[in-house]
Amino acid sequence: MKLFNTLLLLGLLLTGCSSQAMLVEKQAFEIKSFKTENGAVISPVKVGWEAYGELNDDKSNVILITHFFSGSSHAAGKYAEADAAPGYWDAIIGPGKAIDTNKYYVLSVDTLVNANVFDPNVITTGPATIDPATGKPYGLTFPVVTIGDFVEVQKALLDSLGIDKLHAVIGGSMGSFQAIEWATRYPERVERLIPVIGTAYIDAWAAVRLERWAYPIKQDPAWRGGDYYQHGQPEQGLTTALAYIIQDAVYPTGFNMRYPAPETDKAPHSDILASFSAWDQLMAHAKLRAKMQDANHILYLIRASQLYRAGMGDNWQQALSRVQAKTLFLPASGDQLLLPEMAKASAEAMQAAGKTVDYAEIPGIWGHLDGVVGISAVADKIRSFIESE
């Protein structure tokens, strides 16, 4: 996470955000028995959640933030003043900010199979969780879960809090899938929808690109068919997968600013086995991230993402016709992972169904990552959208 935290702090400094972040607390939510879309039952399901601001009397000021692939519910604030960086969207969530916690009750939930299962501030249920029936980690006996399942867990939490209306649902990347699924599945509950660096569908190109993240894990002998917990993580496969994820999230301009050019290396000119410094540094960054993550959880998140299309049926365009929420798509101009064209196609499908849809792009040099570290560039647009009638 070192590279991500550095970029996040740089973004906060450039936008003049105060270093005095809100102090927040992780809370836990448990479902005694949860039935997945595939019909499997997980008993129990536990996830973490955070909230910022105050819930009003009629519970009408709720904004749900749905997080990205390698993220968590830590969207804003700090757990302690000494934390290296605040939550990933602290630039836009807080008192007086675009998502103003003086007005709104902002809530976020750790997904099932969260990647950061070994982070003490993450609560999730997935393959690394102990199966009560066996006393051992689930491993690959854990059922395949979908974006729809993530939404159903979030709904269960909101139902337990007596919240039946969302002023807005806002999510980035994989979080955009969840946000769109909310508006598609429960249209009467969602008033505003903001998919950031997202799409309403995953096509063959995107699904195969995501499979490239899974491949090094599955090819690592230490993965042991997913049954590695008594031996330790498949470190080489996991680290390589995370290196691909980091690179795919960054536009070449930003990437080349961070990593050295090939001509600066001498050894590769004469040794076919010598690696480039850029690759070595990328792998070093990935290895740091791998300390908090689990290989099987990464595989399950990949599969949930690959399977996504709005409504989780055979016709995502038709499913979007159920959306009642005012919608604002915010792709990143340089996104090489979830291309702006995918957001445009999603917006056009909604417009064809007679829906009110706005569209704007996030500028920057970081590509997909601009949806996190560059989000302040569209802060005013987000503020005006969520405050509109």
Short mmCIF file of C-alpha atoms in Angstrom, two decimals:
data_model
loop_
_atom_site.label_atom_id
_atom_site.label_comp_id
_atom_site.label_asym_id
_atom_site.label_seq_id
_atom_site.Cartn_x
_atom_site.Cartn_y
_atom_site.Cartn_z
CA MET A 1 0.00 0.00 0.00
CA LYS A 2 3.04 2.32 0.19
CA LEU A 3 2.69 3.60 -3.39
CA PHE A 4 -1.07 4.10 -2.99
CA ASN A 5 -0.67 5.96 0.31
CA THR A 6 2.03 8.20 -1.20
CA LEU A 7 -0.24 9.13 -4.12
CA LEU A 8 -3.19 9.64 -1.79
CA LEU A 9 -1.23 11.97 0.47
CA LEU A 10 0.07 13.88 -2.58
CA GLY A 11 -3.49 14.30 -3.82
CA LEU A 12 -4.61 15.64 -0.45
CA LEU A 13 -1.74 18.11 -0.34
CA LEU A 14 -2.37 19.36 -3.87
CA THR A 15 -6.04 19.98 -3.10
CA GLY A 16 -5.25 21.76 0.13
CA CYS A 17 -7.12 19.26 2.31
CA SER A 18 -6.37 19.53 6.01
CA SER A 19 -4.33 16.85 7.71
CA GLN A 20 -6.90 16.93 10.53
CA ALA A 21 -9.06 13.98 9.50
CA MET A 22 -12.18 12.70 11.21
CA LEU A 23 -11.58 9.92 13.71
CA VAL A 24 -13.71 6.92 12.83
CA GLU A 25 -14.47 3.53 14.29
CA LYS A 26 -14.87 0.18 12.55
CA GLN A 27 -18.06 -1.64 13.51
CA ALA A 28 -19.07 -5.25 12.93
CA PHE A 29 -22.25 -6.70 11.45
CA GLU A 30 -23.25 -10.36 11.45
CA ILE A 31 -25.83 -12.32 9.49
CA LYS A 32 -26.51 -15.66 11.18
CA SER A 33 -27.26 -17.41 7.90
CA PHE A 34 -26.77 -15.92 4.45
CA LYS A 35 -27.99 -17.54 1.22
CA THR A 36 -25.97 -16.63 -1.87
CA GLU A 37 -27.35 -16.10 -5.35
CA ASN A 38 -25.99 -19.54 -6.21
CA GLY A 39 -28.10 -21.06 -3.43
CA ALA A 40 -25.23 -21.83 -1.05
CA VAL A 41 -25.60 -20.96 2.64
CA ILE A 42 -22.82 -19.28 4.64
CA SER A 43 -23.27 -19.36 8.41
CA PRO A 44 -22.40 -16.88 9.72
CA VAL A 45 -21.39 -13.92 7.58
CA LYS A 46 -19.47 -11.13 9.29
CA VAL A 47 -18.47 -7.84 7.69
CA GLY A 48 -17.15 -4.50 8.90
CA TRP A 49 -18.66 -1.10 8.34
CA GLU A 50 -18.01 2.57 9.03
CA ALA A 51 -20.20 5.64 9.19
CA TYR A 52 -19.52 9.37 9.16
CA GLY A 53 -21.95 12.12 10.13
CA GLU A 54 -25.31 11.82 11.90
CA LEU A 55 -28.41 9.94 10.82
CA ASN A 56 -31.39 12.31 10.76
CA ASP A 57 -34.73 11.54 12.41
CA ASP A 58 -36.47 10.19 9.31
CA LYS A 59 -33.33 8.42 8.09
CA SER A 60 -33.48 10.18 4.73
CA ASN A 61 -29.92 11.54 4.60
CA VAL A 62 -28.01 8.31 3.97
CA ILE A 63 -25.30 8.05 1.33
CA LEU A 64 -23.84 4.58 0.74
CA ILE A 65 -20.24 4.35 -0.47
CA THR A 66 -19.38 1.04 -2.15
CA HIS A 67 -15.67 0.31 -2.33
CA PHE A 68 -13.27 -0.75 -5.07
CA PHE A 69 -11.53 -4.11 -5.67
CA SER A 70 -8.53 -3.67 -3.36
CA GLY A 71 -10.26 -1.26 -0.99
CA SER A 72 -12.33 -1.54 2.15
CA SER A 73 -15.04 0.37 3.97
CA HIS A 74 -12.41 2.87 5.14
CA ALA A 75 -13.58 5.62 2.80
CA ALA A 76 -12.68 8.62 4.97
CA GLY A 77 -11.13 9.72 8.24
CA LYS A 78 -8.56 7.96 10.37
CA TYR A 79 -8.74 5.30 13.05
CA ALA A 80 -6.02 7.17 14.96
CA GLU A 81 -4.27 10.51 14.50
CA ALA A 82 -1.00 8.67 13.85
CA ASP A 83 -2.37 6.78 10.82
CA ALA A 84 -0.20 7.34 7.73
CA ALA A 85 -3.15 8.29 5.53
CA PRO A 86 -6.90 8.78 5.86
CA GLY A 87 -9.55 6.77 4.04
CA TYR A 88 -9.28 6.76 0.27
CA TRP A 89 -11.97 9.40 -0.47
CA ASP A 90 -11.19 11.68 2.46
CA ALA A 91 -10.73 14.50 -0.06
CA ILE A 92 -14.48 14.50 -0.73
CA ILE A 93 -16.06 13.01 2.43
CA GLY A 94 -16.18 15.05 5.62
CA PRO A 95 -17.50 18.25 7.19
CA GLY A 96 -17.99 20.88 4.49
CA LYS A 97 -16.62 18.63 1.74
CA ALA A 98 -18.41 17.51 -1.43
CA ILE A 99 -20.10 14.69 0.47
CA ASP A 100 -20.79 16.82 3.51
CA THR A 101 -21.00 14.86 6.75
CA ASN A 102 -22.65 17.89 8.37
CA LYS A 103 -25.63 17.07 6.12
CA TYR A 104 -25.37 13.39 5.29
CA TYR A 105 -24.94 10.11 7.11
CA VAL A 106 -22.28 8.40 5.00
CA LEU A 107 -21.92 4.65 5.37
CA SER A 108 -19.61 2.03 3.82
CA VAL A 109 -19.32 -1.75 4.21
CA ASP A 110 -16.47 -4.22 3.76
CA THR A 111 -17.39 -6.64 0.97
CA LEU A 112 -17.51 -10.38 1.26
CA VAL A 113 -14.14 -11.94 0.28
CA ASN A 114 -12.42 -8.61 0.90
CA ALA A 115 -8.85 -8.71 -0.38
CA ASN A 116 -7.38 -7.21 2.81
CA VAL A 117 -8.44 -10.03 5.09
CA PHE A 118 -5.28 -9.76 7.22
CA ASP A 119 -5.70 -6.04 7.83
CA PRO A 120 -6.84 -5.72 11.49
CA ASN A 121 -9.22 -2.94 10.42
CA VAL A 122 -11.06 -5.14 7.92
CA ILE A 123 -13.86 -7.55 8.83
CA THR A 124 -14.91 -9.94 6.08
CA THR A 125 -15.98 -13.51 5.37
CA GLY A 126 -14.34 -15.57 2.66
CA PRO A 127 -12.02 -18.48 1.87
CA ALA A 128 -9.57 -17.52 4.64
CA THR A 129 -12.37 -17.55 7.23
CA ILE A 130 -12.63 -20.53 9.55
CA ASP A 131 -15.53 -22.77 8.55
CA PRO A 132 -17.41 -23.55 11.80
CA ALA A 133 -18.29 -26.99 10.43
CA THR A 134 -14.66 -28.07 10.03
CA GLY A 135 -12.59 -25.75 12.19
CA LYS A 136 -10.40 -25.04 9.15
CA PRO A 137 -10.34 -22.24 6.56
CA TYR A 138 -13.03 -22.61 3.89
CA GLY A 139 -10.52 -22.49 1.04
CA LEU A 140 -12.19 -23.27 -2.27
CA THR A 141 -15.18 -24.84 -0.53
CA PHE A 142 -16.34 -21.26 -0.04
CA PRO A 143 -19.09 -20.62 -2.61
CA VAL A 144 -18.65 -18.33 -5.58
CA VAL A 145 -20.14 -14.97 -4.61
CA THR A 146 -21.36 -12.16 -6.84
CA ILE A 147 -21.72 -8.40 -6.83
CA GLY A 148 -25.38 -9.12 -6.10
CA ASP A 149 -24.35 -10.95 -2.92
CA PHE A 150 -22.28 -7.93 -1.85
CA VAL A 151 -25.37 -5.76 -2.29
CA GLU A 152 -27.58 -8.16 -0.33
CA VAL A 153 -25.18 -8.09 2.64
CA GLN A 154 -25.22 -4.29 2.55
CA LYS A 155 -29.01 -4.30 2.37
CA ALA A 156 -29.20 -6.57 5.40
CA LEU A 157 -27.11 -4.08 7.38
CA LEU A 158 -29.23 -1.13 6.25
CA ASP A 159 -32.42 -3.03 7.08
CA SER A 160 -31.07 -3.70 10.58
CA LEU A 161 -30.56 0.07 10.99
CA GLY A 162 -34.07 0.85 9.76
CA ILE A 163 -32.77 2.56 6.61
CA ASP A 164 -35.00 2.01 3.58
CA LYS A 165 -34.05 4.98 1.39
CA LEU A 166 -30.66 6.06 0.03
CA HIS A 167 -30.11 9.70 -0.86
CA ALA A 168 -27.29 8.43 -3.07
CA VAL A 169 -25.14 5.40 -3.77
CA ILE A 170 -21.61 6.24 -4.91
CA GLY A 171 -18.88 3.73 -5.74
CA GLY A 172 -15.62 3.50 -7.63
CA SER A 173 -14.45 0.69 -9.92
CA MET A 174 -15.83 -2.56 -8.45
CA GLY A 175 -17.78 -0.23 -6.19
CA SER A 176 -19.50 1.16 -9.29
CA PHE A 177 -20.80 -2.34 -10.03
CA GLN A 178 -22.33 -2.49 -6.55
CA ALA A 179 -23.79 1.02 -6.86
CA ILE A 180 -25.40 0.23 -10.22
CA GLU A 181 -26.67 -3.09 -8.89
CA TRP A 182 -28.31 -1.28 -5.97
CA ALA A 183 -30.14 1.07 -8.35
CA THR A 184 -31.14 -1.81 -10.63
CA ARG A 185 -32.19 -4.27 -7.92
CA TYR A 186 -33.85 -1.82 -5.53
CA PRO A 187 -34.83 1.15 -7.74
CA GLU A 188 -37.39 2.48 -5.26
CA ARG A 189 -34.72 2.84 -2.58
CA VAL A 190 -32.02 4.73 -4.55
CA GLU A 191 -32.56 8.41 -5.40
CA ARG A 192 -29.15 9.23 -6.91
CA LEU A 193 -26.47 7.05 -8.45
CA ILE A 194 -22.83 7.94 -9.14
CA PRO A 195 -20.70 5.18 -10.74
CA VAL A 196 -17.07 6.35 -10.62
CA ILE A 197 -14.48 4.74 -12.99
CA GLY A 198 -17.10 2.10 -13.68
CA THR A 199 -19.46 0.31 -16.00
CA ALA A 200 -22.77 -1.55 -16.00
CA TYR A 201 -21.22 -4.62 -17.65
CA ILE A 202 -18.03 -6.63 -18.04
CA ASP A 203 -17.36 -7.79 -21.60
CA ALA A 204 -15.10 -10.58 -22.86
CA TRP A 205 -12.09 -8.24 -23.17
CA ALA A 206 -12.38 -7.05 -19.58
CA ALA A 207 -13.08 -10.54 -18.22
CA VAL A 208 -9.96 -11.97 -19.89
CA ARG A 209 -7.87 -9.05 -18.68
CA LEU A 210 -9.02 -9.81 -15.13
CA GLU A 211 -8.16 -13.48 -15.65
CA ARG A 212 -4.57 -12.34 -16.20
CA TRP A 213 -4.59 -11.32 -12.53
CA ALA A 214 -5.72 -14.79 -11.49
CA TYR A 215 -3.29 -16.74 -13.65
CA PRO A 216 -0.05 -16.28 -11.63
CA ILE A 217 -1.81 -17.37 -8.44
CA LYS A 218 -3.21 -20.52 -10.02
CA GLN A 219 0.15 -21.34 -11.62
CA ASP A 220 2.12 -21.05 -8.36
CA PRO A 221 2.74 -24.57 -6.98
CA ALA A 222 2.47 -23.08 -3.50
CA TRP A 223 -1.19 -22.30 -4.19
CA ARG A 224 -1.88 -26.05 -3.77
CA GLY A 225 -5.29 -25.86 -5.44
CA GLY A 226 -6.37 -23.27 -2.89
CA ASP A 227 -5.52 -25.42 0.12
CA TYR A 228 -2.40 -23.60 1.33
CA TYR A 229 -3.38 -22.11 4.68
CA GLN A 230 -1.33 -24.49 6.81
CA HIS A 231 1.70 -23.85 4.58
CA GLY A 232 1.48 -20.09 3.99
CA GLN A 233 0.43 -17.85 1.10
CA PRO A 234 1.57 -18.59 -2.49
CA GLU A 235 3.75 -15.51 -2.26
CA GLN A 236 5.20 -15.47 -5.77
CA GLY A 237 1.83 -15.89 -7.46
CA LEU A 238 0.07 -13.42 -5.18
CA THR A 239 2.79 -10.79 -5.53
CA THR A 240 2.85 -11.13 -9.32
CA ALA A 241 -0.94 -10.84 -9.47
CA LEU A 242 -0.82 -7.68 -7.37
CA ALA A 243 1.93 -6.25 -9.59
CA TYR A 244 -0.37 -6.68 -12.61
CA ILE A 245 -3.24 -5.07 -10.69
CA ILE A 246 -1.10 -2.06 -9.75
CA GLN A 247 0.12 -1.57 -13.33
CA ASP A 248 -3.32 -1.97 -14.88
CA ALA A 249 -4.71 0.73 -12.57
CA VAL A 250 -2.15 3.33 -13.69
CA TYR A 251 -1.95 5.20 -17.00
CA PRO A 252 1.51 5.06 -18.69
CA THR A 253 2.21 8.74 -17.99
CA GLY A 254 1.91 8.27 -14.26
CA PHE A 255 3.58 4.86 -14.30
CA ASN A 256 6.62 6.14 -16.19
CA MET A 257 7.01 9.01 -13.73
CA ARG A 258 7.23 6.51 -10.89
CA TYR A 259 9.35 3.71 -12.38
CA PRO A 260 12.76 3.93 -14.12
CA ALA A 261 13.13 3.66 -17.89
CA PRO A 262 14.70 0.52 -19.43
CA GLU A 263 17.74 2.39 -20.74
CA THR A 264 18.86 3.12 -17.18
CA ASP A 265 19.51 -0.59 -16.60
CA LYS A 266 22.82 -2.10 -17.68
CA ALA A 267 22.42 -5.80 -16.88
CA PRO A 268 19.48 -6.56 -19.24
CA HIS A 269 21.64 -5.47 -22.20
CA SER A 270 23.88 -8.49 -21.73
CA ASP A 271 21.96 -10.95 -19.51
CA ILE A 272 18.66 -12.48 -20.66
CA LEU A 273 17.91 -13.48 -17.06
CA ALA A 274 18.38 -9.97 -15.65
CA SER A 275 15.20 -8.10 -14.82
CA PHE A 276 14.49 -4.41 -15.24
CA SER A 277 14.53 -2.08 -12.25
CA ALA A 278 10.98 -1.01 -13.03
CA TRP A 279 9.76 -4.59 -12.66
CA ASP A 280 11.79 -5.16 -9.49
CA GLN A 281 10.38 -2.01 -7.91
CA LEU A 282 6.85 -2.87 -8.98
CA MET A 283 7.20 -6.33 -7.43
CA ALA A 284 8.58 -4.77 -4.24
CA HIS A 285 5.51 -2.54 -3.97
CA ALA A 286 3.25 -5.52 -4.67
CA LYS A 287 5.01 -7.57 -1.98
CA LEU A 288 4.21 -4.89 0.60
CA ARG A 289 0.54 -5.02 -0.35
CA ALA A 290 0.56 -8.83 -0.29
CA LYS A 291 1.20 -8.84 3.47
CA MET A 292 -2.43 -7.85 4.10
CA GLN A 293 -4.05 -9.86 1.30
CA ASP A 294 -5.06 -13.42 0.58
CA ALA A 295 -4.60 -15.21 -2.74
CA ASN A 296 -7.96 -17.00 -2.68
CA HIS A 297 -9.79 -13.81 -1.77
CA ILE A 298 -8.22 -12.15 -4.82
CA LEU A 299 -9.48 -15.01 -7.00
CA TYR A 300 -13.01 -14.69 -5.62
CA LEU A 301 -13.05 -10.92 -6.15
CA ILE A 302 -11.83 -11.45 -9.72
CA ARG A 303 -14.64 -13.92 -10.38
CA ALA A 304 -17.28 -11.63 -8.84
CA SER A 305 -16.05 -8.83 -11.08
CA GLN A 306 -15.85 -11.00 -14.21
CA LEU A 307 -19.46 -12.14 -13.73
CA TYR A 308 -20.87 -8.65 -13.30
CA ARG A 309 -23.57 -7.18 -15.49
CA ALA A 310 -26.40 -4.98 -14.26
CA GLY A 311 -29.24 -7.09 -12.93
CA MET A 312 -27.09 -10.24 -13.06
CA GLY A 313 -29.32 -11.62 -15.83
CA ASP A 314 -29.05 -12.12 -19.57
CA ASN A 315 -29.72 -8.51 -20.64
CA TRP A 316 -27.95 -5.77 -18.72
CA GLN A 317 -29.37 -3.03 -20.96
CA GLN A 318 -32.91 -4.12 -20.15
CA ALA A 319 -32.03 -4.33 -16.46
CA LEU A 320 -30.91 -0.68 -16.51
CA SER A 321 -34.40 0.32 -17.59
CA ARG A 322 -35.51 -0.41 -14.02
CA VAL A 323 -33.27 2.32 -12.57
CA GLN A 324 -35.22 5.28 -11.17
CA ALA A 325 -32.24 7.19 -9.76
CA LYS A 326 -30.76 10.30 -11.33
CA THR A 327 -27.38 9.11 -12.54
CA LEU A 328 -23.95 10.65 -13.00
CA PHE A 329 -21.21 8.58 -14.65
CA LEU A 330 -17.66 9.69 -13.80
CA PRO A 331 -15.06 7.64 -15.72
CA ALA A 332 -11.39 8.63 -15.77
CA SER A 333 -10.20 9.94 -19.12
CA GLY A 334 -7.03 7.84 -19.09
CA ASP A 335 -8.53 4.66 -17.68
CA GLN A 336 -6.95 1.60 -19.34
CA LEU A 337 -8.80 -0.92 -17.16
CA LEU A 338 -12.48 0.05 -17.25
CA LEU A 339 -12.37 2.18 -20.36
CA PRO A 340 -14.40 5.40 -20.60
CA GLU A 341 -16.12 3.81 -23.58
CA MET A 342 -17.68 1.28 -21.20
CA ALA A 343 -19.13 4.06 -19.05
CA LYS A 344 -20.39 5.81 -22.20
CA ALA A 345 -22.08 2.62 -23.41
CA SER A 346 -23.68 2.18 -19.98
CA ALA A 347 -24.91 5.78 -19.93
CA GLU A 348 -26.26 5.49 -23.48
CA ALA A 349 -28.17 2.32 -22.58
CA MET A 350 -29.85 4.19 -19.72
CA GLN A 351 -30.60 7.20 -21.92
CA ALA A 352 -32.13 4.90 -24.52
CA ALA A 353 -34.46 3.69 -21.78
CA GLY A 354 -35.51 7.27 -21.09
CA LYS A 355 -33.42 7.77 -17.95
CA THR A 356 -31.84 11.02 -16.75
CA VAL A 357 -28.08 10.55 -17.07
CA ASP A 358 -25.17 12.97 -16.77
CA TYR A 359 -21.63 12.17 -17.86
CA ALA A 360 -18.27 13.78 -17.12
CA GLU A 361 -14.68 12.52 -17.13
CA ILE A 362 -12.07 12.76 -14.39
CA PRO A 363 -8.85 14.28 -15.78
CA GLY A 364 -5.37 13.24 -14.70
CA ILE A 365 -2.23 11.24 -15.42
CA TRP A 366 -2.95 8.19 -13.26
CA GLY A 367 -5.64 6.46 -15.33
CA HIS A 368 -7.99 4.20 -13.38
CA LEU A 369 -6.37 5.40 -10.16
CA ASP A 370 -7.56 8.95 -10.89
CA GLY A 371 -10.94 7.77 -9.61
CA VAL A 372 -9.34 7.62 -6.16
CA VAL A 373 -6.37 9.99 -5.96
CA GLY A 374 -7.82 12.47 -8.46
CA ILE A 375 -11.41 12.48 -7.24
CA SER A 376 -11.17 16.07 -5.97
CA ALA A 377 -11.11 17.22 -9.63
CA VAL A 378 -14.84 16.43 -9.80
CA ALA A 379 -15.70 17.32 -6.20
CA ASP A 380 -17.84 20.31 -7.18
CA LYS A 381 -19.75 18.21 -9.71
CA ILE A 382 -20.41 15.53 -7.09
CA ARG A 383 -21.55 18.15 -4.56
CA SER A 384 -23.99 19.82 -6.94
CA PHE A 385 -25.34 16.48 -8.13
CA ILE A 386 -26.11 15.06 -4.68
CA GLU A 387 -27.58 18.38 -3.53
CA SER A 388 -29.82 18.73 -6.59
CA GLU A 389 -33.55 18.07 -6.41
#
